[in-house]
Tab-separated table of C-alpha atoms in Angstrom:
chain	number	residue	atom	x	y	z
A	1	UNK	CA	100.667	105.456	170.700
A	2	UNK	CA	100.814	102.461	168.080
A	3	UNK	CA	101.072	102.729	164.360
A	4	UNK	CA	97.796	102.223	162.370
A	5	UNK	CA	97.713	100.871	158.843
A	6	UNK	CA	95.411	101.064	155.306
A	7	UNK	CA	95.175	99.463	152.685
A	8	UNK	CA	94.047	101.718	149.283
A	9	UNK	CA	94.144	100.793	145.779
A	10	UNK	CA	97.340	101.780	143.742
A	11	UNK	CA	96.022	104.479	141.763
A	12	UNK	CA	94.436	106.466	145.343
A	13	UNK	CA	98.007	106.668	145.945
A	14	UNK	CA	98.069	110.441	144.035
A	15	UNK	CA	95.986	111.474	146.866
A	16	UNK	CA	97.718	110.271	149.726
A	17	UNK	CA	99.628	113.211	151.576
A	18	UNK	CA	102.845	111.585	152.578
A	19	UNK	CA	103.591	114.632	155.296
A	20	UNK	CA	100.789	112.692	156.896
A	21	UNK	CA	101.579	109.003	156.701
A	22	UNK	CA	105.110	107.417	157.582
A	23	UNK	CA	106.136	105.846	153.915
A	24	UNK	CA	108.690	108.187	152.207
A	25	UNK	CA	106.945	108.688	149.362
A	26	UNK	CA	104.907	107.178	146.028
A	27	UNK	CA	108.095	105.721	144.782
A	28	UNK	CA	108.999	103.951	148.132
A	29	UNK	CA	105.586	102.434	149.280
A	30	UNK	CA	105.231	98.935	149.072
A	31	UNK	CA	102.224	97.239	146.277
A	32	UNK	CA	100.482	93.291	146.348
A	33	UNK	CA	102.364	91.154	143.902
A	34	UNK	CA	99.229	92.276	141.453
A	35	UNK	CA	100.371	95.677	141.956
A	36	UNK	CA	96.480	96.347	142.890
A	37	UNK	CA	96.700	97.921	146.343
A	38	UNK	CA	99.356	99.363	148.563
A	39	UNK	CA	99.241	100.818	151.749
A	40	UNK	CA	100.530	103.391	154.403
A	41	UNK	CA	100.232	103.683	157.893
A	42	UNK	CA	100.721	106.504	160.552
A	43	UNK	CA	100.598	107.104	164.410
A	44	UNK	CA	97.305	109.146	165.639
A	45	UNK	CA	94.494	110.927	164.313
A	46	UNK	CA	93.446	109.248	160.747
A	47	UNK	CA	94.660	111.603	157.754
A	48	UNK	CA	91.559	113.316	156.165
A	49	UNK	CA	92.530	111.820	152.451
A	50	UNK	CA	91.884	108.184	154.205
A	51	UNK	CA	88.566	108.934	155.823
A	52	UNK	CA	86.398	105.687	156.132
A	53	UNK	CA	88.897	103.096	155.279
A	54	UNK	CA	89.405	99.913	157.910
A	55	UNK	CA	92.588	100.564	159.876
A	56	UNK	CA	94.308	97.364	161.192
A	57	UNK	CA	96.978	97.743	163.813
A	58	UNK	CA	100.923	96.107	163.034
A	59	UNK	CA	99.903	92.340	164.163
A	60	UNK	CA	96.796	92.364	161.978
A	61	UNK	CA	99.301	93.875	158.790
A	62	UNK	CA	101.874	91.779	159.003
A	63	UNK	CA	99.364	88.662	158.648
A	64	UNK	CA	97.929	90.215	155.715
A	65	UNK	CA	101.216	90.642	154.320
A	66	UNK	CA	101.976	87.065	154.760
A	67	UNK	CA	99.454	86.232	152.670
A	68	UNK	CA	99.754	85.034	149.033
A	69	UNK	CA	98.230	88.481	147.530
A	70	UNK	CA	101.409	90.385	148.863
A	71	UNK	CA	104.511	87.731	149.459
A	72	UNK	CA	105.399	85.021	147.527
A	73	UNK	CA	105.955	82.008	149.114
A	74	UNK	CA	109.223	81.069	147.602
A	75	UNK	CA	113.031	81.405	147.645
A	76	UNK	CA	113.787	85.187	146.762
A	77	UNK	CA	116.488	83.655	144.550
A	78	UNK	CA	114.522	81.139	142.393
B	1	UNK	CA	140.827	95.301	173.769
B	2	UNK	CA	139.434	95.555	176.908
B	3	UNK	CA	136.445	92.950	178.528
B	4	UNK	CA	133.018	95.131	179.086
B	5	UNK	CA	130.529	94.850	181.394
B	6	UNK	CA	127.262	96.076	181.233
B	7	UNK	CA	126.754	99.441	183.373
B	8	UNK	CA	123.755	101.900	183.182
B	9	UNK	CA	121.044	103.203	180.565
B	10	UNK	CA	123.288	101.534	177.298
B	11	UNK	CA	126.354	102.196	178.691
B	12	UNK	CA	128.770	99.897	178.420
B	13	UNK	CA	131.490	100.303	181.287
B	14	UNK	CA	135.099	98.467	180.006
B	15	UNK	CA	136.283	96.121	182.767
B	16	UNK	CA	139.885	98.104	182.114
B	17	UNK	CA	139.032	101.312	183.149
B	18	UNK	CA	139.101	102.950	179.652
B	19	UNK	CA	136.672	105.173	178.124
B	20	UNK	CA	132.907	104.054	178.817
B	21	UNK	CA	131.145	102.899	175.352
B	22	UNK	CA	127.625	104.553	175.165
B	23	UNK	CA	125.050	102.504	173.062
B	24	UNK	CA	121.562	104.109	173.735
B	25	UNK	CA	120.108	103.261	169.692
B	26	UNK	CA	118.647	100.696	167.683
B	27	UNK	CA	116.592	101.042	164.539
B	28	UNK	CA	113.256	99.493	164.891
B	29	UNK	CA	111.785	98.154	161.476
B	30	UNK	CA	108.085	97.314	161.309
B	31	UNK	CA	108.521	94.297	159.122
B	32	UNK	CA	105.621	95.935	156.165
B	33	UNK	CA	107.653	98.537	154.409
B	34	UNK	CA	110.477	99.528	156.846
B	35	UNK	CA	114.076	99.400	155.620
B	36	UNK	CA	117.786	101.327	155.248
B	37	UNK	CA	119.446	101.582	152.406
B	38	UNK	CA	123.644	102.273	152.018
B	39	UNK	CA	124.458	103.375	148.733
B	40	UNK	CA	127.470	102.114	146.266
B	41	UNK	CA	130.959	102.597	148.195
B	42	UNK	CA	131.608	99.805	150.798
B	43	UNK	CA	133.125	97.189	148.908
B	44	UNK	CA	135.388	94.589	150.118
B	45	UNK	CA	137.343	92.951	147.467
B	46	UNK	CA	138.449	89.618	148.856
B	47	UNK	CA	137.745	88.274	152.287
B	48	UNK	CA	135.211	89.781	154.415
B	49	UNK	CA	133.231	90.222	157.774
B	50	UNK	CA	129.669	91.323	158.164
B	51	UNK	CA	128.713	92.040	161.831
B	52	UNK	CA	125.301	92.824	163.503
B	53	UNK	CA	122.966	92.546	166.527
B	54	UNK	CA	119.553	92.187	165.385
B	55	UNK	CA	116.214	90.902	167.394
B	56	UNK	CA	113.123	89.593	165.552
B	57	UNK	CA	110.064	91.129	167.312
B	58	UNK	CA	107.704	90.161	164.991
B	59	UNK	CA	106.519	86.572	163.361
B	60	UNK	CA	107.669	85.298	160.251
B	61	UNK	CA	107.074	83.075	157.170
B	62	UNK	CA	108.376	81.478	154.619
B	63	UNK	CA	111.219	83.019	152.831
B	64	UNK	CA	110.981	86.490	155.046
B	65	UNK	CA	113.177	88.196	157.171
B	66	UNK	CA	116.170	89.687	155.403
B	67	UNK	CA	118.613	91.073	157.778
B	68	UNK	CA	121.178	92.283	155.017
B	69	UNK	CA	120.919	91.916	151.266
B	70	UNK	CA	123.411	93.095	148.364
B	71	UNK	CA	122.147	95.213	145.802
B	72	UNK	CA	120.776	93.255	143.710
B	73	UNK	CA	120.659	89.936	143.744
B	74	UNK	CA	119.114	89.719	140.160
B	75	UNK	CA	120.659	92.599	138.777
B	76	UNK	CA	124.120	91.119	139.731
B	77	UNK	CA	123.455	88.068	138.772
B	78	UNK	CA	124.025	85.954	141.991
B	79	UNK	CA	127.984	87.117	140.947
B	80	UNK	CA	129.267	88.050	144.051
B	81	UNK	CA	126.290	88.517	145.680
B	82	UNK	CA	124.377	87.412	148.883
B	83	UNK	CA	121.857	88.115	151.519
B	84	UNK	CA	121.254	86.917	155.016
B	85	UNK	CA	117.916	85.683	156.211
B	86	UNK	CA	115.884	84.126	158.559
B	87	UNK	CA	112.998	81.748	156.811
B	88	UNK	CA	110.357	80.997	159.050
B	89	UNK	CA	111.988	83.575	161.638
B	90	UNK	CA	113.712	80.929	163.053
B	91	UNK	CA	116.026	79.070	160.465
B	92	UNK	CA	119.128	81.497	159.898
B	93	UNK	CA	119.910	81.261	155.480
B	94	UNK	CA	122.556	82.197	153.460
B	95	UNK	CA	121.438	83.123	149.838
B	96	UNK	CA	123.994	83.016	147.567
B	97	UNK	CA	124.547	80.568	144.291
B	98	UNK	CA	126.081	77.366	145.514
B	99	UNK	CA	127.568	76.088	142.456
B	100	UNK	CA	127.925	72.623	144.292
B	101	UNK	CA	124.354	72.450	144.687
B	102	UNK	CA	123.161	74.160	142.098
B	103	UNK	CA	120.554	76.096	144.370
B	104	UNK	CA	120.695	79.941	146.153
B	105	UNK	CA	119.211	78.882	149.319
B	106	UNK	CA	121.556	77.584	151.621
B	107	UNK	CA	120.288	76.419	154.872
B	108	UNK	CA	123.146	77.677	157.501
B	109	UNK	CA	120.783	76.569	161.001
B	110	UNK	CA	117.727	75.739	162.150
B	111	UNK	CA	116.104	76.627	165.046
B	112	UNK	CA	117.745	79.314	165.879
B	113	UNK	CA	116.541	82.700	166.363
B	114	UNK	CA	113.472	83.493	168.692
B	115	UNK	CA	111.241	86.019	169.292
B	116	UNK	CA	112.140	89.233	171.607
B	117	UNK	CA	115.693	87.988	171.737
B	118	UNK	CA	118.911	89.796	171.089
B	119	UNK	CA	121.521	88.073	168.753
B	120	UNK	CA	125.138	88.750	167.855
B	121	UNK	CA	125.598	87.658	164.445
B	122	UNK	CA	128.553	87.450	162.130
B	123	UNK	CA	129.292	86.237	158.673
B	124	UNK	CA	133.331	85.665	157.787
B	125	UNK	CA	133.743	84.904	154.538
B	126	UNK	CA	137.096	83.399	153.741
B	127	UNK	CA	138.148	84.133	149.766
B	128	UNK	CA	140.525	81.709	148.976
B	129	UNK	CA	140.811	82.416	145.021
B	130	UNK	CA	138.305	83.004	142.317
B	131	UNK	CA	137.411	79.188	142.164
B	132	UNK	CA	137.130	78.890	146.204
B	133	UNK	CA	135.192	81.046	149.103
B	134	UNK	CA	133.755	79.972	152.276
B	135	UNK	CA	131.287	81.433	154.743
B	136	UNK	CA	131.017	80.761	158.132
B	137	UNK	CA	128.491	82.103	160.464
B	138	UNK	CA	128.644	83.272	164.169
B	139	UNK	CA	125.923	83.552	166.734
B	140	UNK	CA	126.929	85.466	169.973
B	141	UNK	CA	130.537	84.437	168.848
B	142	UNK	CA	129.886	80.530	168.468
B	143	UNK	CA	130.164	79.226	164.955
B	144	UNK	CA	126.536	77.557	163.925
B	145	UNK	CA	126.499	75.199	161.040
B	146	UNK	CA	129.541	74.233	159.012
B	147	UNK	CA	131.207	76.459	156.302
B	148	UNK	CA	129.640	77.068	152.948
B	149	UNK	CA	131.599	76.548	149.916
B	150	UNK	CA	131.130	78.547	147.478
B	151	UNK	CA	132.395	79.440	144.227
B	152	UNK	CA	135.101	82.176	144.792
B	153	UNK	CA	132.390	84.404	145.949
B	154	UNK	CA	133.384	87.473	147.146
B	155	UNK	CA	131.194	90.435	149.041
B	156	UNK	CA	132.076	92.589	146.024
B	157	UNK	CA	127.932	92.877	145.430
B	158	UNK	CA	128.392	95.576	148.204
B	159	UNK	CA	129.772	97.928	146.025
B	160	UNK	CA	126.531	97.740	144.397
B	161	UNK	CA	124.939	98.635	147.451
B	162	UNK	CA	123.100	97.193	150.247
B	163	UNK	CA	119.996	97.338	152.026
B	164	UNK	CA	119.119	96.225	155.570
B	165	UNK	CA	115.534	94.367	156.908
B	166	UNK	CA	114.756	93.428	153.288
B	167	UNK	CA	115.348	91.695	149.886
B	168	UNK	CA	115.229	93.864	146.647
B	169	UNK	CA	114.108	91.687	144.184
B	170	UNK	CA	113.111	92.280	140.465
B	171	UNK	CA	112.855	96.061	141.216
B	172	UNK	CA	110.942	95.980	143.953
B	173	UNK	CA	111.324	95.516	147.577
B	174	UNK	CA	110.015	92.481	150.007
B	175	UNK	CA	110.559	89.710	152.486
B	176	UNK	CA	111.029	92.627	155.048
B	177	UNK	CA	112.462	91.880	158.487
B	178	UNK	CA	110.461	92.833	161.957
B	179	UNK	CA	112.512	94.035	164.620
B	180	UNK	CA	115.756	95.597	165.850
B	181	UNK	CA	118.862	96.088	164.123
B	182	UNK	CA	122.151	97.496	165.914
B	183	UNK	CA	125.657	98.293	165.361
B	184	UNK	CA	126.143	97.324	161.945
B	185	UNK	CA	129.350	96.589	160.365
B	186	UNK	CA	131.631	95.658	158.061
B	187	UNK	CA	134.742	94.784	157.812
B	188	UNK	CA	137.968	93.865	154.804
B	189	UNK	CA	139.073	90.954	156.035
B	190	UNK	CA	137.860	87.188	157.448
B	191	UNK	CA	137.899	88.204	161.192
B	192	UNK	CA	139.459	85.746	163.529
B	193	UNK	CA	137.110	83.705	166.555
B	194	UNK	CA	138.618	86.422	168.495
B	195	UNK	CA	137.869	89.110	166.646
B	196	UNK	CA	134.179	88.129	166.515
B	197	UNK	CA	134.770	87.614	170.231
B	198	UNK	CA	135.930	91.483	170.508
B	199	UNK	CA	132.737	92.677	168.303
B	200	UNK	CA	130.084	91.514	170.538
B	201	UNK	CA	131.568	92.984	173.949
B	202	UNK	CA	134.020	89.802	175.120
B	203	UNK	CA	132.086	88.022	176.809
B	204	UNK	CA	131.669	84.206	176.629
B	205	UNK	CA	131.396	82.272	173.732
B	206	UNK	CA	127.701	81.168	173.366
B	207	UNK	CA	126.516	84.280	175.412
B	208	UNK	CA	124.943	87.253	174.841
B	209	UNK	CA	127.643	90.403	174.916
B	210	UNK	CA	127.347	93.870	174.541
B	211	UNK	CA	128.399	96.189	172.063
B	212	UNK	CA	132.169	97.468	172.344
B	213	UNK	CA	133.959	99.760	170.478
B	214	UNK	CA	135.505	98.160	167.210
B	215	UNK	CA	137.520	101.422	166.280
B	216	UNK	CA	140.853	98.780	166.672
B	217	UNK	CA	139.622	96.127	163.605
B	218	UNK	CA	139.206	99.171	161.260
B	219	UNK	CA	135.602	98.503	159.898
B	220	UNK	CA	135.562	99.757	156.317
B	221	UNK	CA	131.504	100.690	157.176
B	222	UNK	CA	129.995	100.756	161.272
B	223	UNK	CA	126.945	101.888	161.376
B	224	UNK	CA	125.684	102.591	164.840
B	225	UNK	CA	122.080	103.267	164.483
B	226	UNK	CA	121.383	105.970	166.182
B	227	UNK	CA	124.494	107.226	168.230
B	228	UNK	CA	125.640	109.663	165.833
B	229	UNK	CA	122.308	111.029	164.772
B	230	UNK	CA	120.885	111.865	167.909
B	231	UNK	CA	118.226	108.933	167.599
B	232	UNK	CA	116.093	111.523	164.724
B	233	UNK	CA	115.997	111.832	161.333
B	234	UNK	CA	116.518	109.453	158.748
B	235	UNK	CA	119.998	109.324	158.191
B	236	UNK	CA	122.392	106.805	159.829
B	237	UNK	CA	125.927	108.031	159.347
B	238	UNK	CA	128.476	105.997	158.951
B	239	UNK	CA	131.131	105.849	161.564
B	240	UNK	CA	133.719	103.361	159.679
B	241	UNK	CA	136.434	104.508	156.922
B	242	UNK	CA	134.160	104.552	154.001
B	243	UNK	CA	131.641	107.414	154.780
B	244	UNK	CA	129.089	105.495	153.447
B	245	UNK	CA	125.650	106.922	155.252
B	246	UNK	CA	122.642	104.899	155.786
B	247	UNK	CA	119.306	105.912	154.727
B	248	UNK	CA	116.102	105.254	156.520
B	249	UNK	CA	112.939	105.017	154.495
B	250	UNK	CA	109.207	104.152	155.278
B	251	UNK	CA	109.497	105.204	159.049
B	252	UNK	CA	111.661	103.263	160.258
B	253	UNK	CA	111.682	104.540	164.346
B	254	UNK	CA	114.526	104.275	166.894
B	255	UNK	CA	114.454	102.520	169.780
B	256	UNK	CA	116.392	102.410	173.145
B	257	UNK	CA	115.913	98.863	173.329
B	258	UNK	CA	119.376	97.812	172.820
B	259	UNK	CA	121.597	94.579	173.391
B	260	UNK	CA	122.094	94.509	177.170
């Protein structure tokens, strides 16, 4: 069974049950270089807490991560 | 140390008759949020070797795709410090400050990685003094690109820490690296051709090997992803002299695809 992803805004993140989701924890998850949204993913049934948001599968992430709102598109060292 | 051939289910049978070398791990990383982090401990002070087999499942761009990155680049101030990455997916990059060219991006080879393919990969780096350094890359035990020069550079940022399949960068983490990572390590020396030779199984320069044991080169960190944690959990202890565990964080998963 293949991972599923979503997207939430940085301050839903209090809510998110990370028993239920496959990021460590609030301090590990990964924001948009805005620090607007974040997001957390999981294999099955779709956790209660994100009920009705779009779920993409791991090709459709990482081309939203490759995007300018979450990677900047320069050298890490300059 | 002894030629292997490839046997059964990851094991690795050596041509010599001597114990059979089991490799049924990797550590997949998703490429979003996946990576492992080793904490301060492994530092080499002078000459060095980094080892790994990694295989990019997942596409690529720009600047993304760190295999290995000290901790942290900023935080260190490019002093000692460096990462390995592949821009585009395909282009294998050294960053480190190159005080010849004045830039931290140094382009080792283009070209060269592909998807859904397993790669040996090793970095020597050669400290001559604290004015002179030079790092020279291996792909399944042929040298790509020439050495880069670099200003007395050691791998000292390790003792800092490191993290695998992504940067950390101005406190945060990113550029994160999709695929497979095995048998990591490390070593306090500039390993010879040969030795490179003897960490990716023996077998023919320019070919794919298969993981051996390295016990005999004395890796200061080996991390075998998987072998000694049962393939669970999120811990990935470290085999070499240093005791220097890995941790896995955001879900990484292992895999039994393995170099074969």
């Amino acid at each position: 069974m293949s991972r599923k992803y979503v997207i939430i805004n940085a301050d839903e993140v209090d809510s998110v049950d990370f028993s239920k989701v496959d990021e460590t924890s609030a301090d590990t998850v990964r924001f948009s270089l805005d620090g607007s949204q974040t997001f957390v993913k999981y294999i099955g049934e779709q956790p209660s807490f994100l009920s009705g948001k779009t779920e993409y599968t791991h090709s459709e992430m990482l081309t939203i991560l490759a995007t300018a709102e979450w990677s900047a598109d320069e050298p890490p060292g300059e | 140390m002894p030629i292997c051939l490839p046997s059964f289910a990851g094991v690795v049978q050596p041509a010599s008759g001597g114990t059979p070398f089991a490799n049924q791990y990797s550590v997949s990383f998703d490429g979003t949020d996946d990576r492992m982090n080793v904490g301060t401990g492994v530092n080499p002070t002078g000459s060095a070797t980094v080892s790994m087999w990694f295989r990019r499942t997942g596409s690529v761009s720009g600047y993304g795709g760190a295999l290995i990155e000290t901790n942290n680049i900023y935080k260190m101030g490019f002093d000692n410090t460096f990462a390995i990455s592949l821009k585009n997916g395909t282009d294998l990059t050294l960053e480190s400050y190159n005080s010849t060219t004045g830039t931290y991006t140094n382009p080792v080879a283009a070209g060269v990685v592909s998807t859904n393919t397993w790669y040996h990969l090793a970095l020597v780096l050669t400290y001559t003094d604290s004015s002179t350094s030079s790092a020279q890359f291996y792909i399944d035990g042929s040298t790509v690109g020439s050495a880069i020069t670099l200003s007395g550079r050691t791998l000292a940022g390790l003792n800092e820490g490191f993290v695998i399949a992504s940067y950390f960068v101005n406190n945060s983490y990113s550029y994160f690296f999709p695929g497979e990572v095995d048998e990591l390590s490390i070593f306090n020396s500039a390993l010879s051709a040969s030795d490179i030779s003897t960490l990716r199984g023996g077998a023919s320069a320019g070919t794919l090997g298969v993981p051996a044991d390295i016990s005999s080169l004395n890796p200061v960190g080996w991390w075998r992803m998987g072998e000694n944690d049962g393939g669970t959990g999120t811990t990935i202890t470290d085999q070499g002299s240093g005791g220097n565990n890995g941790t896995l964080t955001n879900g990484p998963t292992f895999s039994t695809t393995v170099p074969s």
